[in-house]
Amino acid sequence: MELIDVFATVVEQQSLNKASQLLNVSQPALSRKIMRLEEELGIQLFVRKGKRLELTRAGEVCYEFALEQKRLERRLHEKLQAFKTSIKPASIVIGASLTTLQSTLPDLITIYTREYPNTDIKAVTGKTHEIVPLIKEKRVDIGLVASMIEDPSIVCVPLFDDPLCLVLPEGHPFADKEELFIQDLHELPMILFSRGTWYRVLMDEMFHRCGVHPDVKMEIDSFEAITRLVSTCKTATLLPESYLRHNLIEDNELTVRFIPELEQTKRTTSLLFTEEAVLEPSIRRFIDQAVRHYHTADEYTL
């Protein structure tokens, strides 16, 4: 399974150069490993587009298998751990909306597992209105949503405000324009979130308020798909700032522009849980670390 692991690393780093540094092998050696895997499988896993590597559909299937393999290996180690110690491994079930699952949850899990690597963390995806009852029914321990929830049976801790940004492909007429205003979005070809999603509702309210009507070419509910299509279709989009990591912008050859009205159009990402849930040490530690990470410890103390 070594070649599959190497392949997964290349996918996750989105760069042969970065993957070779992480794996401590030369780039030519890494390229040979990928070629050997493609020869063994008898199918192409990547296509090159300029400086970028892009997965083929077969590559996507292969990566899904690699992720499943990692999960199985992790579960194996967790099961075997039970034979080495009488202490039951800690576990946390997190309910996350799609936006927070893609943009915020990976960082929080990385921070937590760095200090508590043996914790079994599971994620359940759902819309915000679906996550709230799961918390009440104790089917998830913590909720992570891009919203503020007012419910007397749930504690809501705000982590950070997340404004919208205008994202453009390199070479777009607006990319180097000295100043941009919300009216510049009128009739601008754009790819936006699907109707009914929280971010789309936020956008539509802002468009209506400002009298702006963009030319919506596509409506999609996936951050990743929108990001790729912006470059491919040479259109603009609006994305939350928390999702716009440096490597994402660089690898997809995108430009980010800030417009005052967009900066005021923001959601608040929050943690949701019951007072009873924090009696569990692992859950309390996760919440504490999340709060410290976003510098809101002065606003909330368990």
PDB file of C-alpha atoms in Angstrom, residues 86-251:
ATOM      1  CA  SER A  86      -7.715  -0.829  30.251  1.00  0.00           C
ATOM      2  CA  ILE A  87      -8.431   2.854  29.621  1.00  0.00           C
ATOM      3  CA  LYS A  88     -11.159   3.386  27.039  1.00  0.00           C
ATOM      4  CA  PRO A  89     -10.022   5.820  24.267  1.00  0.00           C
ATOM      5  CA  ALA A  90     -11.784   9.174  24.371  1.00  0.00           C
ATOM      6  CA  SER A  91     -14.248   9.898  21.588  1.00  0.00           C
ATOM      7  CA  ILE A  92     -15.958  13.026  20.228  1.00  0.00           C
ATOM      8  CA  VAL A  93     -18.786  13.231  17.707  1.00  0.00           C
ATOM      9  CA  ILE A  94     -18.942  16.581  15.908  1.00  0.00           C
ATOM     10  CA  GLY A  95     -21.888  17.738  13.841  1.00  0.00           C
ATOM     11  CA  ALA A  96     -20.778  20.208  11.167  1.00  0.00           C
ATOM     12  CA  SER A  97     -22.501  22.132   8.407  1.00  0.00           C
ATOM     13  CA  LEU A  98     -20.978  21.692   4.957  1.00  0.00           C
ATOM     14  CA  THR A  99     -19.276  25.092   5.012  1.00  0.00           C
ATOM     15  CA  THR A 100     -17.608  24.538   8.390  1.00  0.00           C
ATOM     16  CA  LEU A 101     -16.720  20.934   7.505  1.00  0.00           C
ATOM     17  CA  GLN A 102     -14.700  22.205   4.557  1.00  0.00           C
ATOM     18  CA  SER A 103     -13.234  25.408   5.982  1.00  0.00           C
ATOM     19  CA  THR A 104     -12.966  25.225   9.788  1.00  0.00           C
ATOM     20  CA  LEU A 105     -13.244  21.675  11.142  1.00  0.00           C
ATOM     21  CA  PRO A 106      -9.973  20.329   9.613  1.00  0.00           C
ATOM     22  CA  ASP A 107      -7.922  22.972  11.461  1.00  0.00           C
ATOM     23  CA  LEU A 108      -9.639  22.298  14.787  1.00  0.00           C
ATOM     24  CA  ILE A 109      -9.174  18.536  14.475  1.00  0.00           C
ATOM     25  CA  THR A 110      -5.497  19.008  13.573  1.00  0.00           C
ATOM     26  CA  ILE A 111      -4.938  21.236  16.612  1.00  0.00           C
ATOM     27  CA  TYR A 112      -6.716  18.825  18.954  1.00  0.00           C
ATOM     28  CA  THR A 113      -5.196  15.562  17.718  1.00  0.00           C
ATOM     29  CA  ARG A 114      -1.704  17.054  17.845  1.00  0.00           C
ATOM     30  CA  GLU A 115      -2.039  17.012  21.634  1.00  0.00           C
ATOM     31  CA  TYR A 116      -4.506  14.122  22.000  1.00  0.00           C
ATOM     32  CA  PRO A 117      -3.725  11.777  19.084  1.00  0.00           C
ATOM     33  CA  ASN A 118      -5.627   8.780  20.433  1.00  0.00           C
ATOM     34  CA  THR A 119      -9.007  10.507  20.517  1.00  0.00           C
ATOM     35  CA  ASP A 120     -11.589   8.968  18.185  1.00  0.00           C
ATOM     36  CA  ILE A 121     -13.216  11.909  16.367  1.00  0.00           C
ATOM     37  CA  LYS A 122     -16.239  11.349  14.147  1.00  0.00           C
ATOM     38  CA  ALA A 123     -17.959  13.972  11.997  1.00  0.00           C
ATOM     39  CA  VAL A 124     -21.629  14.080  11.029  1.00  0.00           C
ATOM     40  CA  THR A 125     -22.602  16.454   8.222  1.00  0.00           C
ATOM     41  CA  GLY A 126     -25.893  18.292   8.050  1.00  0.00           C
ATOM     42  CA  LYS A 127     -27.520  21.660   7.580  1.00  0.00           C
ATOM     43  CA  THR A 128     -27.518  23.971  10.601  1.00  0.00           C
ATOM     44  CA  HIS A 129     -31.182  23.317  11.379  1.00  0.00           C
ATOM     45  CA  GLU A 130     -30.387  19.576  11.355  1.00  0.00           C
ATOM     46  CA  ILE A 131     -27.365  19.878  13.660  1.00  0.00           C
ATOM     47  CA  VAL A 132     -29.286  21.581  16.493  1.00  0.00           C
ATOM     48  CA  PRO A 133     -31.677  18.662  17.194  1.00  0.00           C
ATOM     49  CA  LEU A 134     -28.770  16.201  16.975  1.00  0.00           C
ATOM     50  CA  ILE A 135     -27.109  18.078  19.854  1.00  0.00           C
ATOM     51  CA  LYS A 136     -30.308  18.075  21.898  1.00  0.00           C
ATOM     52  CA  GLU A 137     -30.794  14.355  21.271  1.00  0.00           C
ATOM     53  CA  LYS A 138     -27.131  13.714  22.274  1.00  0.00           C
ATOM     54  CA  ARG A 139     -26.393  12.110  18.930  1.00  0.00           C
ATOM     55  CA  VAL A 140     -23.505  14.559  18.513  1.00  0.00           C
ATOM     56  CA  ASP A 141     -21.391  16.106  21.278  1.00  0.00           C
ATOM     57  CA  ILE A 142     -20.476  19.405  19.601  1.00  0.00           C
ATOM     58  CA  GLY A 143     -21.950  21.356  16.718  1.00  0.00           C
ATOM     59  CA  LEU A 144     -19.867  23.573  14.423  1.00  0.00           C
ATOM     60  CA  VAL A 145     -22.014  25.861  12.287  1.00  0.00           C
ATOM     61  CA  ALA A 146     -21.724  29.129  10.377  1.00  0.00           C
ATOM     62  CA  SER A 147     -24.451  30.775  12.398  1.00  0.00           C
ATOM     63  CA  MET A 148     -25.451  32.074  15.825  1.00  0.00           C
ATOM     64  CA  ILE A 149     -28.132  29.964  17.507  1.00  0.00           C
ATOM     65  CA  GLU A 150     -30.445  31.236  20.208  1.00  0.00           C
ATOM     66  CA  ASP A 151     -31.827  28.257  22.111  1.00  0.00           C
ATOM     67  CA  PRO A 152     -32.094  28.045  25.911  1.00  0.00           C
ATOM     68  CA  SER A 153     -31.110  24.361  25.910  1.00  0.00           C
ATOM     69  CA  ILE A 154     -27.885  24.917  23.923  1.00  0.00           C
ATOM     70  CA  VAL A 155     -24.729  26.905  24.653  1.00  0.00           C
ATOM     71  CA  CYS A 156     -23.584  28.906  21.603  1.00  0.00           C
ATOM     72  CA  VAL A 157     -19.981  30.155  21.614  1.00  0.00           C
ATOM     73  CA  PRO A 158     -18.982  32.451  18.714  1.00  0.00           C
ATOM     74  CA  LEU A 159     -15.529  31.686  17.284  1.00  0.00           C
ATOM     75  CA  PHE A 160     -15.049  34.251  14.513  1.00  0.00           C
ATOM     76  CA  ASP A 161     -16.848  36.456  12.000  1.00  0.00           C
ATOM     77  CA  ASP A 162     -16.492  35.328   8.399  1.00  0.00           C
ATOM     78  CA  PRO A 163     -17.046  38.001   5.708  1.00  0.00           C
ATOM     79  CA  LEU A 164     -17.543  37.290   2.029  1.00  0.00           C
ATOM     80  CA  CYS A 165     -14.792  38.075  -0.513  1.00  0.00           C
ATOM     81  CA  LEU A 166     -14.849  38.506  -4.266  1.00  0.00           C
ATOM     82  CA  VAL A 167     -12.733  35.781  -5.881  1.00  0.00           C
ATOM     83  CA  LEU A 168     -11.512  36.191  -9.459  1.00  0.00           C
ATOM     84  CA  PRO A 169      -9.394  34.103 -11.836  1.00  0.00           C
ATOM     85  CA  GLU A 170      -6.044  35.586 -12.829  1.00  0.00           C
ATOM     86  CA  GLY A 171      -6.437  37.811 -15.882  1.00  0.00           C
ATOM     87  CA  HIS A 172     -10.005  38.811 -15.025  1.00  0.00           C
ATOM     88  CA  PRO A 173     -10.740  42.472 -15.970  1.00  0.00           C
ATOM     89  CA  PHE A 174     -11.428  43.280 -12.298  1.00  0.00           C
ATOM     90  CA  ALA A 175      -8.303  41.553 -10.943  1.00  0.00           C
ATOM     91  CA  ASP A 176      -6.094  44.643 -11.192  1.00  0.00           C
ATOM     92  CA  LYS A 177      -8.757  47.324 -11.009  1.00  0.00           C
ATOM     93  CA  GLU A 178      -7.698  49.910  -8.440  1.00  0.00           C
ATOM     94  CA  GLU A 179     -11.050  50.086  -6.654  1.00  0.00           C
ATOM     95  CA  LEU A 180     -14.104  47.861  -6.735  1.00  0.00           C
ATOM     96  CA  PHE A 181     -17.591  48.659  -5.500  1.00  0.00           C
ATOM     97  CA  ILE A 182     -20.620  46.497  -4.912  1.00  0.00           C
ATOM     98  CA  GLN A 183     -22.251  47.971  -8.039  1.00  0.00           C
ATOM     99  CA  ASP A 184     -19.439  46.418 -10.091  1.00  0.00           C
ATOM    100  CA  LEU A 185     -21.091  43.035  -9.443  1.00  0.00           C
ATOM    101  CA  HIS A 186     -24.197  44.082 -11.385  1.00  0.00           C
ATOM    102  CA  GLU A 187     -24.567  41.762 -14.412  1.00  0.00           C
ATOM    103  CA  LEU A 188     -21.119  40.285 -13.641  1.00  0.00           C
ATOM    104  CA  PRO A 189     -20.924  36.604 -14.709  1.00  0.00           C
ATOM    105  CA  MET A 190     -20.661  34.622 -11.465  1.00  0.00           C
ATOM    106  CA  ILE A 191     -20.805  31.144  -9.961  1.00  0.00           C
ATOM    107  CA  LEU A 192     -22.677  31.207  -6.644  1.00  0.00           C
ATOM    108  CA  PHE A 193     -23.814  28.837  -3.919  1.00  0.00           C
ATOM    109  CA  SER A 194     -27.057  26.978  -4.550  1.00  0.00           C
ATOM    110  CA  ARG A 195     -30.300  28.710  -3.618  1.00  0.00           C
ATOM    111  CA  GLY A 196     -31.474  27.918  -0.107  1.00  0.00           C
ATOM    112  CA  THR A 197     -27.979  27.571   1.381  1.00  0.00           C
ATOM    113  CA  TRP A 198     -27.160  29.969   4.213  1.00  0.00           C
ATOM    114  CA  TYR A 199     -24.446  31.786   2.262  1.00  0.00           C
ATOM    115  CA  ARG A 200     -26.689  32.181  -0.782  1.00  0.00           C
ATOM    116  CA  VAL A 201     -29.470  33.638   1.395  1.00  0.00           C
ATOM    117  CA  LEU A 202     -26.906  36.079   2.784  1.00  0.00           C
ATOM    118  CA  MET A 203     -25.785  37.000  -0.739  1.00  0.00           C
ATOM    119  CA  ASP A 204     -29.302  37.434  -2.093  1.00  0.00           C
ATOM    120  CA  GLU A 205     -30.233  39.716   0.807  1.00  0.00           C
ATOM    121  CA  MET A 206     -27.141  41.818   0.109  1.00  0.00           C
ATOM    122  CA  PHE A 207     -27.843  41.931  -3.658  1.00  0.00           C
ATOM    123  CA  HIS A 208     -31.433  43.031  -3.004  1.00  0.00           C
ATOM    124  CA  ARG A 209     -30.323  45.663  -0.482  1.00  0.00           C
ATOM    125  CA  CYS A 210     -27.766  47.130  -2.901  1.00  0.00           C
ATOM    126  CA  GLY A 211     -29.869  46.793  -6.058  1.00  0.00           C
ATOM    127  CA  VAL A 212     -27.334  44.470  -7.675  1.00  0.00           C
ATOM    128  CA  HIS A 213     -28.240  41.610 -10.030  1.00  0.00           C
ATOM    129  CA  PRO A 214     -25.246  39.467 -11.072  1.00  0.00           C
ATOM    130  CA  ASP A 215     -25.382  37.190 -14.110  1.00  0.00           C
ATOM    131  CA  VAL A 216     -25.484  33.822 -12.300  1.00  0.00           C
ATOM    132  CA  LYS A 217     -24.017  31.201 -14.642  1.00  0.00           C
ATOM    133  CA  MET A 218     -23.987  28.270 -12.183  1.00  0.00           C
ATOM    134  CA  GLU A 219     -25.312  27.439  -8.718  1.00  0.00           C
ATOM    135  CA  ILE A 220     -23.287  24.876  -6.741  1.00  0.00           C
ATOM    136  CA  ASP A 221     -23.164  23.859  -3.067  1.00  0.00           C
ATOM    137  CA  SER A 222     -19.501  22.779  -2.968  1.00  0.00           C
ATOM    138  CA  PHE A 223     -16.603  25.110  -2.103  1.00  0.00           C
ATOM    139  CA  GLU A 224     -14.152  22.923  -3.979  1.00  0.00           C
ATOM    140  CA  ALA A 225     -16.230  22.704  -7.151  1.00  0.00           C
ATOM    141  CA  ILE A 226     -16.819  26.463  -7.195  1.00  0.00           C
ATOM    142  CA  THR A 227     -13.093  27.151  -6.733  1.00  0.00           C
ATOM    143  CA  ARG A 228     -12.130  24.909  -9.640  1.00  0.00           C
ATOM    144  CA  LEU A 229     -14.837  26.204 -11.954  1.00  0.00           C
ATOM    145  CA  VAL A 230     -13.957  29.851 -11.349  1.00  0.00           C
ATOM    146  CA  SER A 231     -10.567  29.219 -12.976  1.00  0.00           C
ATOM    147  CA  THR A 232     -11.964  26.982 -15.710  1.00  0.00           C
ATOM    148  CA  CYS A 233     -14.916  29.188 -16.683  1.00  0.00           C
ATOM    149  CA  LYS A 234     -13.132  32.524 -16.073  1.00  0.00           C
ATOM    150  CA  THR A 235     -15.987  33.791 -13.925  1.00  0.00           C
ATOM    151  CA  ALA A 236     -16.174  35.442 -10.493  1.00  0.00           C
ATOM    152  CA  THR A 237     -17.569  34.087  -7.232  1.00  0.00           C
ATOM    153  CA  LEU A 238     -18.127  35.039  -3.600  1.00  0.00           C
ATOM    154  CA  LEU A 239     -16.568  32.864  -0.914  1.00  0.00           C
ATOM    155  CA  PRO A 240     -16.171  33.188   2.875  1.00  0.00           C
ATOM    156  CA  GLU A 241     -12.755  34.467   3.904  1.00  0.00           C
ATOM    157  CA  SER A 242     -12.091  31.463   6.189  1.00  0.00           C
ATOM    158  CA  TYR A 243     -11.984  29.141   3.175  1.00  0.00           C
ATOM    159  CA  LEU A 244      -9.465  31.180   1.209  1.00  0.00           C
ATOM    160  CA  ARG A 245      -6.162  29.655   2.320  1.00  0.00           C
ATOM    161  CA  HIS A 246      -2.955  30.855   0.669  1.00  0.00           C
ATOM    162  CA  ASN A 247      -2.222  27.531  -1.050  1.00  0.00           C
ATOM    163  CA  LEU A 248      -5.778  27.351  -2.407  1.00  0.00           C
ATOM    164  CA  ILE A 249      -5.468  30.797  -3.972  1.00  0.00           C
ATOM    165  CA  GLU A 250      -1.982  30.143  -5.322  1.00  0.00           C
ATOM    166  CA  ASP A 251      -2.625  26.663  -6.716  1.00  0.00           C
TER     167      ASP A 251
END
